[in-house]
Every structure is written in C-alpha cells, then in structure tokens.
C-alpha cells in the first residue's frame, strides 16, 4: 500500500534573531523534510513579502519559501511538531495537492 501523498509546504520566516542568510534556513528546512521521509521535488524562495494584516508591528514583512514534496501522510503533524519551538519560523502552511 502506498501511503505517499503530494504536499505544498509554505513557510514564513522570522529572521529578527537569525544571523545567517535565508537560503541557509531554507536548506535546513529541506534537510529536515528529507529526514522525516519526504522527497523534496521543488524548492522556491518567494522573497520578502509585506503582510496584509500586521499582527506584530516590529515585523511588517518576512521572507517566504515554498516546498513541493511527496511524503507519508504522517509528515504534516511530525513537521509542525519538530518546528513548534523554532523561533525562526513564523508560520507553516501544509496543503495537500
């Protein structure tokens, strides 16, 4: 039985306390996805985007990245749990394709 599914993972980063360039963080997230059993098919740095609704006035915009992956159905929960305490990640959106 094949329990693999295609997902699009969109991430918003908070780089206020992160000294490395955003590409380093994107590569770190790609490696984390692969260790959780995902096959990363596409990685796209979407650049810095302004927020439509600002929830933190000290963070009016942030860099976005998008990953297209094929992974087990357990990945979304495991990935969110791994990054729950990571201060460099502002938001994670996992969409099923």
PDB file of N, CA and C in Angstrom:
ATOM      1  N   UNK A   1       0.832  -1.192   0.000  1.00  0.00           N
ATOM      2  CA  UNK A   1       0.000   0.000   0.000  1.00  0.00           C
ATOM      3  C   UNK A   1       0.874   1.251   0.000  1.00  0.00           C
ATOM      4  N   UNK A   2       0.586   2.158  -0.874  1.00  0.00           N
ATOM      5  CA  UNK A   2       1.362   3.386  -0.991  1.00  0.00           C
ATOM      6  C   UNK A   2       0.694   4.493  -0.169  1.00  0.00           C
ATOM      7  N   UNK A   3       1.361   4.912   0.889  1.00  0.00           N
ATOM      8  CA  UNK A   3       0.790   5.963   1.736  1.00  0.00           C
ATOM      9  C   UNK A   3       1.477   7.306   1.512  1.00  0.00           C
ATOM     10  N   UNK A   4       2.043   7.499   0.316  1.00  0.00           N
ATOM     11  CA  UNK A   4       2.687   8.769  -0.002  1.00  0.00           C
ATOM     12  C   UNK A   4       1.672   9.709  -0.643  1.00  0.00           C
ATOM     13  N   UNK A   5       1.826  10.976  -0.338  1.00  0.00           N
ATOM     14  CA  UNK A   5       0.915  11.993  -0.842  1.00  0.00           C
ATOM     15  C   UNK A   5       1.735  13.230  -1.220  1.00  0.00           C
ATOM     16  N   UNK A   6       1.235  14.002  -2.156  1.00  0.00           N
ATOM     17  CA  UNK A   6       1.929  15.242  -2.550  1.00  0.00           C
ATOM     18  C   UNK A   6       1.428  16.402  -1.689  1.00  0.00           C
ATOM     19  N   UNK A   7       2.381  17.229  -1.252  1.00  0.00           N
ATOM     20  CA  UNK A   7       2.070  18.386  -0.422  1.00  0.00           C
ATOM     21  C   UNK A   7       2.799  19.621  -0.932  1.00  0.00           C
ATOM     22  N   UNK A   8       2.232  20.779  -0.633  1.00  0.00           N
ATOM     23  CA  UNK A   8       2.923  22.054  -0.825  1.00  0.00           C
ATOM     24  C   UNK A   8       3.065  22.665   0.569  1.00  0.00           C
ATOM     25  N   UNK A   9       4.304  22.894   0.982  1.00  0.00           N
ATOM     26  CA  UNK A   9       4.580  23.468   2.297  1.00  0.00           C
ATOM     27  C   UNK A   9       5.052  24.902   2.085  1.00  0.00           C
ATOM     28  N   UNK A  10       4.295  25.863   2.624  1.00  0.00           N
ATOM     29  CA  UNK A  10       4.669  27.269   2.545  1.00  0.00           C
ATOM     30  C   UNK A  10       5.095  27.709   3.939  1.00  0.00           C
ATOM     31  N   UNK A  11       6.252  28.347   4.011  1.00  0.00           N
ATOM     32  CA  UNK A  11       6.783  28.779   5.309  1.00  0.00           C
ATOM     33  C   UNK A  11       7.072  30.268   5.294  1.00  0.00           C
ATOM     34  N   UNK A  12       6.786  30.904   6.415  1.00  0.00           N
ATOM     35  CA  UNK A  12       7.129  32.310   6.625  1.00  0.00           C
ATOM     36  C   UNK A  12       8.167  32.325   7.735  1.00  0.00           C
ATOM     37  N   UNK A  13       9.277  32.989   7.484  1.00  0.00           N
ATOM     38  CA  UNK A  13      10.378  33.016   8.442  1.00  0.00           C
ATOM     39  C   UNK A  13      10.429  34.333   9.203  1.00  0.00           C
ATOM     40  N   UNK A  14      10.872  34.250  10.447  1.00  0.00           N
ATOM     41  CA  UNK A  14      11.120  35.425  11.282  1.00  0.00           C
ATOM     42  C   UNK A  14      12.626  35.487  11.504  1.00  0.00           C
ATOM     43  N   UNK A  15      13.297  36.365  10.782  1.00  0.00           N
ATOM     44  CA  UNK A  15      14.762  36.414  10.819  1.00  0.00           C
ATOM     45  C   UNK A  15      15.314  37.460  11.782  1.00  0.00           C
ATOM     46  N   UNK A  16      14.502  37.958  12.683  1.00  0.00           N
ATOM     47  CA  UNK A  16      14.969  39.011  13.588  1.00  0.00           C
ATOM     48  C   UNK A  16      16.126  38.559  14.474  1.00  0.00           C
ATOM     49  N   UNK A  17      16.157  37.318  14.897  1.00  0.00           N
ATOM     50  CA  UNK A  17      17.243  36.817  15.747  1.00  0.00           C
ATOM     51  C   UNK A  17      18.069  35.752  15.035  1.00  0.00           C
ATOM     52  N   UNK A  18      18.104  35.830  13.713  1.00  0.00           N
ATOM     53  CA  UNK A  18      18.801  34.835  12.909  1.00  0.00           C
ATOM     54  C   UNK A  18      19.852  35.548  12.070  1.00  0.00           C
ATOM     55  N   UNK A  19      21.115  35.195  12.256  1.00  0.00           N
ATOM     56  CA  UNK A  19      22.209  35.915  11.602  1.00  0.00           C
ATOM     57  C   UNK A  19      22.528  35.399  10.198  1.00  0.00           C
ATOM     58  N   UNK A  20      22.194  34.170   9.902  1.00  0.00           N
ATOM     59  CA  UNK A  20      22.513  33.562   8.609  1.00  0.00           C
ATOM     60  C   UNK A  20      21.578  34.081   7.515  1.00  0.00           C
ATOM     61  N   UNK A  21      21.969  33.958   6.246  1.00  0.00           N
ATOM     62  CA  UNK A  21      21.056  34.331   5.154  1.00  0.00           C
ATOM     63  C   UNK A  21      19.879  33.351   5.080  1.00  0.00           C
ATOM     64  N   UNK A  22      18.795  33.781   4.492  1.00  0.00           N
ATOM     65  CA  UNK A  22      17.567  32.977   4.432  1.00  0.00           C
ATOM     66  C   UNK A  22      17.794  31.674   3.660  1.00  0.00           C
ATOM     67  N   UNK A  23      18.708  31.657   2.702  1.00  0.00           N
ATOM     68  CA  UNK A  23      18.985  30.441   1.932  1.00  0.00           C
ATOM     69  C   UNK A  23      19.477  29.317   2.842  1.00  0.00           C
ATOM     70  N   UNK A  24      20.246  29.657   3.880  1.00  0.00           N
ATOM     71  CA  UNK A  24      20.737  28.667   4.846  1.00  0.00           C
ATOM     72  C   UNK A  24      19.576  28.036   5.589  1.00  0.00           C
ATOM     73  N   UNK A  25      18.611  28.850   5.977  1.00  0.00           N
ATOM     74  CA  UNK A  25      17.433  28.361   6.688  1.00  0.00           C
ATOM     75  C   UNK A  25      16.567  27.487   5.768  1.00  0.00           C
ATOM     76  N   UNK A  26      16.432  27.884   4.514  1.00  0.00           N
ATOM     77  CA  UNK A  26      15.661  27.091   3.548  1.00  0.00           C
ATOM     78  C   UNK A  26      16.320  25.721   3.364  1.00  0.00           C
ATOM     79  N   UNK A  27      17.627  25.699   3.266  1.00  0.00           N
ATOM     80  CA  UNK A  27      18.352  24.429   3.110  1.00  0.00           C
ATOM     81  C   UNK A  27      18.184  23.557   4.355  1.00  0.00           C
ATOM     82  N   UNK A  28      18.177  24.188   5.529  1.00  0.00           N
ATOM     83  CA  UNK A  28      17.969  23.460   6.784  1.00  0.00           C
ATOM     84  C   UNK A  28      16.574  22.819   6.812  1.00  0.00           C
ATOM     85  N   UNK A  29      15.565  23.553   6.335  1.00  0.00           N
ATOM     86  CA  UNK A  29      14.202  23.018   6.309  1.00  0.00           C
ATOM     87  C   UNK A  29      14.078  21.884   5.291  1.00  0.00           C
ATOM     88  N   UNK A  30      14.780  22.007   4.170  1.00  0.00           N
ATOM     89  CA  UNK A  30      14.769  20.949   3.152  1.00  0.00           C
ATOM     90  C   UNK A  30      15.365  19.669   3.743  1.00  0.00           C
ATOM     91  N   UNK A  31      16.466  19.800   4.464  1.00  0.00           N
ATOM     92  CA  UNK A  31      17.107  18.652   5.098  1.00  0.00           C
ATOM     93  C   UNK A  31      16.181  18.024   6.140  1.00  0.00           C
ATOM     94  N   UNK A  32      15.499  18.854   6.922  1.00  0.00           N
ATOM     95  CA  UNK A  32      14.567  18.352   7.932  1.00  0.00           C
ATOM     96  C   UNK A  32      13.421  17.578   7.281  1.00  0.00           C
ATOM     97  N   UNK A  33      12.876  18.114   6.190  1.00  0.00           N
ATOM     98  CA  UNK A  33      11.808  17.407   5.472  1.00  0.00           C
ATOM     99  C   UNK A  33      12.294  16.041   4.987  1.00  0.00           C
ATOM    100  N   UNK A  34      13.519  15.996   4.478  1.00  0.00           N
ATOM    101  CA  UNK A  34      14.066  14.736   3.968  1.00  0.00           C
ATOM    102  C   UNK A  34      14.294  13.731   5.099  1.00  0.00           C
ATOM    103  N   UNK A  35      14.710  14.195   6.273  1.00  0.00           N
ATOM    104  CA  UNK A  35      14.909  13.275   7.396  1.00  0.00           C
ATOM    105  C   UNK A  35      13.578  12.725   7.911  1.00  0.00           C
ATOM    106  N   UNK A  36      12.485  13.438   7.661  1.00  0.00           N
ATOM    107  CA  UNK A  36      11.158  12.966   8.062  1.00  0.00           C
ATOM    108  C   UNK A  36      10.525  12.063   6.999  1.00  0.00           C
ATOM    109  N   UNK A  37      11.279  11.774   5.934  1.00  0.00           N
ATOM    110  CA  UNK A  37      10.800  10.829   4.920  1.00  0.00           C
ATOM    111  C   UNK A  37      10.219  11.464   3.675  1.00  0.00           C
ATOM    112  N   UNK A  38      10.368  12.764   3.509  1.00  0.00           N
ATOM    113  CA  UNK A  38       9.821  13.449   2.334  1.00  0.00           C
ATOM    114  C   UNK A  38      10.815  13.425   1.182  1.00  0.00           C
ATOM    115  N   UNK A  39      10.284  13.378  -0.024  1.00  0.00           N
ATOM    116  CA  UNK A  39      11.100  13.540  -1.227  1.00  0.00           C
ATOM    117  C   UNK A  39      10.806  14.952  -1.731  1.00  0.00           C
ATOM    118  N   UNK A  40      11.785  15.854  -1.609  1.00  0.00           N
ATOM    119  CA  UNK A  40      11.597  17.249  -1.999  1.00  0.00           C
ATOM    120  C   UNK A  40      11.747  17.350  -3.511  1.00  0.00           C
ATOM    121  N   UNK A  41      10.660  17.778  -4.176  1.00  0.00           N
ATOM    122  CA  UNK A  41      10.659  17.861  -5.632  1.00  0.00           C
ATOM    123  C   UNK A  41      10.988  19.256  -6.127  1.00  0.00           C
ATOM    124  N   UNK A  42      10.608  20.277  -5.361  1.00  0.00           N
ATOM    125  CA  UNK A  42      10.842  21.657  -5.796  1.00  0.00           C
ATOM    126  C   UNK A  42      10.958  22.553  -4.571  1.00  0.00           C
ATOM    127  N   UNK A  43      11.937  23.472  -4.607  1.00  0.00           N
ATOM    128  CA  UNK A  43      12.118  24.465  -3.547  1.00  0.00           C
ATOM    129  C   UNK A  43      12.125  25.832  -4.202  1.00  0.00           C
ATOM    130  N   UNK A  44      11.339  26.750  -3.665  1.00  0.00           N
ATOM    131  CA  UNK A  44      11.265  28.084  -4.244  1.00  0.00           C
ATOM    132  C   UNK A  44      11.336  29.133  -3.136  1.00  0.00           C
ATOM    133  N   UNK A  45      12.319  30.039  -3.259  1.00  0.00           N
ATOM    134  CA  UNK A  45      12.418  31.179  -2.350  1.00  0.00           C
ATOM    135  C   UNK A  45      11.522  32.270  -2.934  1.00  0.00           C
ATOM    136  N   UNK A  46      10.420  32.581  -2.254  1.00  0.00           N
ATOM    137  CA  UNK A  46       9.459  33.557  -2.774  1.00  0.00           C
ATOM    138  C   UNK A  46       9.830  35.000  -2.429  1.00  0.00           C
ATOM    139  N   UNK A  47      10.897  35.189  -1.678  1.00  0.00           N
ATOM    140  CA  UNK A  47      11.351  36.532  -1.326  1.00  0.00           C
ATOM    141  C   UNK A  47      10.575  37.118  -0.170  1.00  0.00           C
ATOM    142  N   UNK A  48      10.870  38.378   0.131  1.00  0.00           N
ATOM    143  CA  UNK A  48      10.221  39.079   1.242  1.00  0.00           C
ATOM    144  C   UNK A  48       8.898  39.665   0.759  1.00  0.00           C
ATOM    145  N   UNK A  49       7.842  39.405   1.517  1.00  0.00           N
ATOM    146  CA  UNK A  49       6.509  39.924   1.180  1.00  0.00           C
ATOM    147  C   UNK A  49       5.954  40.686   2.380  1.00  0.00           C
ATOM    148  N   UNK A  50       5.230  41.768   2.086  1.00  0.00           N
ATOM    149  CA  UNK A  50       4.552  42.529   3.137  1.00  0.00           C
ATOM    150  C   UNK A  50       3.306  41.777   3.585  1.00  0.00           C
ATOM    151  N   UNK A  51       3.017  41.836   4.876  1.00  0.00           N
ATOM    152  CA  UNK A  51       1.806  41.212   5.398  1.00  0.00           C
ATOM    153  C   UNK A  51       0.611  42.106   5.117  1.00  0.00           C
ATOM    154  N   UNK A  52      -0.519  41.509   4.777  1.00  0.00           N
ATOM    155  CA  UNK A  52      -1.751  42.260   4.554  1.00  0.00           C
ATOM    156  C   UNK A  52      -2.269  42.766   5.896  1.00  0.00           C
ATOM    157  N   UNK A  53      -2.252  41.868   6.875  1.00  0.00           N
ATOM    158  CA  UNK A  53      -2.677  42.238   8.222  1.00  0.00           C
ATOM    159  C   UNK A  53      -1.480  42.041   9.151  1.00  0.00           C
ATOM    160  N   UNK A  54      -0.981  43.113   9.721  1.00  0.00           N
ATOM    161  CA  UNK A  54       0.206  43.064  10.566  1.00  0.00           C
ATOM    162  C   UNK A  54      -0.214  42.732  11.994  1.00  0.00           C
ATOM    163  N   UNK A  55       0.294  41.600  12.515  1.00  0.00           N
ATOM    164  CA  UNK A  55      -0.016  41.204  13.887  1.00  0.00           C
ATOM    165  C   UNK A  55       1.070  41.647  14.863  1.00  0.00           C
ATOM    166  N   UNK A  56       2.260  41.937  14.348  1.00  0.00           N
ATOM    167  CA  UNK A  56       3.381  42.395  15.169  1.00  0.00           C
ATOM    168  C   UNK A  56       3.995  43.594  14.452  1.00  0.00           C
ATOM    169  N   UNK A  57       3.869  44.761  15.039  1.00  0.00           N
ATOM    170  CA  UNK A  57       4.342  45.971  14.340  1.00  0.00           C
ATOM    171  C   UNK A  57       5.853  45.980  14.113  1.00  0.00           C
ATOM    172  N   UNK A  58       6.585  45.152  14.847  1.00  0.00           N
ATOM    173  CA  UNK A  58       8.034  45.056  14.641  1.00  0.00           C
ATOM    174  C   UNK A  58       8.383  44.111  13.483  1.00  0.00           C
ATOM    175  N   UNK A  59       7.363  43.445  12.934  1.00  0.00           N
ATOM    176  CA  UNK A  59       7.579  42.522  11.821  1.00  0.00           C
ATOM    177  C   UNK A  59       6.514  42.765  10.748  1.00  0.00           C
ATOM    178  N   UNK A  60       6.679  43.834   9.933  1.00  0.00           N
ATOM    179  CA  UNK A  60       5.673  44.152   8.906  1.00  0.00           C
ATOM    180  C   UNK A  60       5.785  43.288   7.645  1.00  0.00           C
ATOM    181  N   UNK A  61       6.925  42.589   7.472  1.00  0.00           N
ATOM    182  CA  UNK A  61       7.122  41.728   6.312  1.00  0.00           C
ATOM    183  C   UNK A  61       8.087  40.606   6.691  1.00  0.00           C
ATOM    184  N   UNK A  62       8.148  39.588   5.862  1.00  0.00           N
ATOM    185  CA  UNK A  62       9.023  38.456   6.154  1.00  0.00           C
ATOM    186  C   UNK A  62       9.292  37.665   4.877  1.00  0.00           C
ATOM    187  N   UNK A  63      10.391  36.896   4.858  1.00  0.00           N
ATOM    188  CA  UNK A  63      10.677  36.048   3.706  1.00  0.00           C
ATOM    189  C   UNK A  63       9.793  34.800   3.697  1.00  0.00           C
ATOM    190  N   UNK A  64       9.378  34.406   2.511  1.00  0.00           N
ATOM    191  CA  UNK A  64       8.552  33.217   2.300  1.00  0.00           C
ATOM    192  C   UNK A  64       9.353  32.186   1.509  1.00  0.00           C
ATOM    193  N   UNK A  65       9.068  30.914   1.738  1.00  0.00           N
ATOM    194  CA  UNK A  65       9.640  29.837   0.934  1.00  0.00           C
ATOM    195  C   UNK A  65       8.566  28.776   0.734  1.00  0.00           C
ATOM    196  N   UNK A  66       8.661  28.084  -0.387  1.00  0.00           N
ATOM    197  CA  UNK A  66       7.667  27.067  -0.703  1.00  0.00           C
ATOM    198  C   UNK A  66       8.369  25.790  -1.147  1.00  0.00           C
ATOM    199  N   UNK A  67       7.907  24.666  -0.613  1.00  0.00           N
ATOM    200  CA  UNK A  67       8.457  23.357  -0.941  1.00  0.00           C
ATOM    201  C   UNK A  67       7.342  22.503  -1.516  1.00  0.00           C
ATOM    202  N   UNK A  68       7.607  21.815  -2.618  1.00  0.00           N
ATOM    203  CA  UNK A  68       6.668  20.819  -3.128  1.00  0.00           C
ATOM    204  C   UNK A  68       7.311  19.473  -2.854  1.00  0.00           C
ATOM    205  N   UNK A  69       6.581  18.622  -2.113  1.00  0.00           N
ATOM    206  CA  UNK A  69       7.150  17.375  -1.637  1.00  0.00           C
ATOM    207  C   UNK A  69       6.189  16.211  -1.862  1.00  0.00           C
ATOM    208  N   UNK A  70       6.761  15.028  -1.813  1.00  0.00           N
ATOM    209  CA  UNK A  70       5.973  13.799  -1.757  1.00  0.00           C
ATOM    210  C   UNK A  70       6.388  13.131  -0.462  1.00  0.00           C
ATOM    211  N   UNK A  71       5.412  12.869   0.406  1.00  0.00           N
ATOM    212  CA  UNK A  71       5.754  12.410   1.746  1.00  0.00           C
ATOM    213  C   UNK A  71       4.666  11.514   2.318  1.00  0.00           C
ATOM    214  N   UNK A  72       5.005  10.782   3.386  1.00  0.00           N
ATOM    215  CA  UNK A  72       3.989   9.993   4.080  1.00  0.00           C
ATOM    216  C   UNK A  72       2.904  10.898   4.664  1.00  0.00           C
ATOM    217  N   UNK A  73       1.728  10.350   4.858  1.00  0.00           N
ATOM    218  CA  UNK A  73       0.610  11.146   5.373  1.00  0.00           C
ATOM    219  C   UNK A  73       0.841  11.632   6.799  1.00  0.00           C
ATOM    220  N   UNK A  74       1.805  11.054   7.492  1.00  0.00           N
ATOM    221  CA  UNK A  74       2.115  11.480   8.863  1.00  0.00           C
ATOM    222  C   UNK A  74       3.023  12.708   8.898  1.00  0.00           C
ATOM    223  N   UNK A  75       3.547  13.129   7.761  1.00  0.00           N
ATOM    224  CA  UNK A  75       4.528  14.222   7.731  1.00  0.00           C
ATOM    225  C   UNK A  75       4.008  15.562   8.260  1.00  0.00           C
ATOM    226  N   UNK A  76       2.830  16.051   7.877  1.00  0.00           N
ATOM    227  CA  UNK A  76       2.423  17.378   8.347  1.00  0.00           C
ATOM    228  C   UNK A  76       2.452  17.533   9.868  1.00  0.00           C
ATOM    229  N   UNK A  77       1.955  16.547  10.576  1.00  0.00           N
ATOM    230  CA  UNK A  77       1.945  16.612  12.042  1.00  0.00           C
ATOM    231  C   UNK A  77       3.371  16.547  12.591  1.00  0.00           C
ATOM    232  N   UNK A  78       4.182  15.635  12.070  1.00  0.00           N
ATOM    233  CA  UNK A  78       5.559  15.480  12.543  1.00  0.00           C
ATOM    234  C   UNK A  78       6.392  16.730  12.257  1.00  0.00           C
ATOM    235  N   UNK A  79       6.207  17.327  11.089  1.00  0.00           N
ATOM    236  CA  UNK A  79       6.970  18.515  10.704  1.00  0.00           C
ATOM    237  C   UNK A  79       6.619  19.698  11.606  1.00  0.00           C
ATOM    238  N   UNK A  80       5.338  19.918  11.834  1.00  0.00           N
ATOM    239  CA  UNK A  80       4.912  21.008  12.723  1.00  0.00           C
ATOM    240  C   UNK A  80       5.443  20.809  14.141  1.00  0.00           C
ATOM    241  N   UNK A  81       5.425  19.562  14.595  1.00  0.00           N
ATOM    242  CA  UNK A  81       5.897  19.274  15.953  1.00  0.00           C
ATOM    243  C   UNK A  81       7.393  19.547  16.072  1.00  0.00           C
ATOM    244  N   UNK A  82       8.163  19.188  15.060  1.00  0.00           N
ATOM    245  CA  UNK A  82       9.614  19.447  15.074  1.00  0.00           C
ATOM    246  C   UNK A  82       9.924  20.942  15.144  1.00  0.00           C
ATOM    247  N   UNK A  83       9.074  21.771  14.492  1.00  0.00           N
ATOM    248  CA  UNK A  83       9.349  23.211  14.409  1.00  0.00           C
ATOM    249  C   UNK A  83       8.553  24.045  15.419  1.00  0.00           C
ATOM    250  N   UNK A  84       7.849  23.376  16.318  1.00  0.00           N
ATOM    251  CA  UNK A  84       6.976  24.079  17.263  1.00  0.00           C
ATOM    252  C   UNK A  84       7.719  25.144  18.080  1.00  0.00           C
ATOM    253  N   UNK A  85       8.942  24.853  18.487  1.00  0.00           N
ATOM    254  CA  UNK A  85       9.701  25.787  19.318  1.00  0.00           C
ATOM    255  C   UNK A  85      10.769  26.558  18.550  1.00  0.00           C
ATOM    256  N   UNK A  86      10.815  26.406  17.239  1.00  0.00           N
ATOM    257  CA  UNK A  86      11.807  27.101  16.413  1.00  0.00           C
ATOM    258  C   UNK A  86      11.375  28.558  16.212  1.00  0.00           C
ATOM    259  N   UNK A  87      12.145  29.498  16.757  1.00  0.00           N
ATOM    260  CA  UNK A  87      11.794  30.917  16.698  1.00  0.00           C
ATOM    261  C   UNK A  87      11.998  31.521  15.314  1.00  0.00           C
ATOM    262  N   UNK A  88      12.728  30.843  14.422  1.00  0.00           N
ATOM    263  CA  UNK A  88      12.982  31.394  13.090  1.00  0.00           C
ATOM    264  C   UNK A  88      11.816  31.127  12.129  1.00  0.00           C
ATOM    265  N   UNK A  89      10.848  30.318  12.545  1.00  0.00           N
ATOM    266  CA  UNK A  89       9.693  30.008  11.706  1.00  0.00           C
ATOM    267  C   UNK A  89       8.466  30.719  12.276  1.00  0.00           C
ATOM    268  N   UNK A  90       7.901  31.623  11.493  1.00  0.00           N
ATOM    269  CA  UNK A  90       6.716  32.373  11.923  1.00  0.00           C
ATOM    270  C   UNK A  90       5.441  31.575  11.680  1.00  0.00           C
ATOM    271  N   UNK A  91       5.274  31.019  10.474  1.00  0.00           N
ATOM    272  CA  UNK A  91       4.067  30.260  10.120  1.00  0.00           C
ATOM    273  C   UNK A  91       4.423  29.108   9.175  1.00  0.00           C
ATOM    274  N   UNK A  92       3.609  28.055   9.254  1.00  0.00           N
ATOM    275  CA  UNK A  92       3.741  26.912   8.354  1.00  0.00           C
ATOM    276  C   UNK A  92       2.349  26.589   7.815  1.00  0.00           C
ATOM    277  N   UNK A  93       2.255  26.448   6.500  1.00  0.00           N
ATOM    278  CA  UNK A  93       1.012  26.024   5.863  1.00  0.00           C
ATOM    279  C   UNK A  93       1.309  24.803   5.018  1.00  0.00           C
ATOM    280  N   UNK A  94       0.654  23.690   5.332  1.00  0.00           N
ATOM    281  CA  UNK A  94       0.835  22.451   4.578  1.00  0.00           C
ATOM    282  C   UNK A  94      -0.462  22.189   3.829  1.00  0.00           C
ATOM    283  N   UNK A  95      -0.373  22.187   2.491  1.00  0.00           N
ATOM    284  CA  UNK A  95      -1.532  21.940   1.646  1.00  0.00           C
ATOM    285  C   UNK A  95      -1.372  20.624   0.916  1.00  0.00           C
ATOM    286  N   UNK A  96      -2.444  19.861   0.858  1.00  0.00           N
ATOM    287  CA  UNK A  96      -2.453  18.620   0.108  1.00  0.00           C
ATOM    288  C   UNK A  96      -2.727  18.950  -1.362  1.00  0.00           C
ATOM    289  N   UNK A  97      -1.951  18.361  -2.258  1.00  0.00           N
ATOM    290  CA  UNK A  97      -2.131  18.625  -3.691  1.00  0.00           C
ATOM    291  C   UNK A  97      -2.911  17.510  -4.359  1.00  0.00           C
TER     292      UNK A  97
END
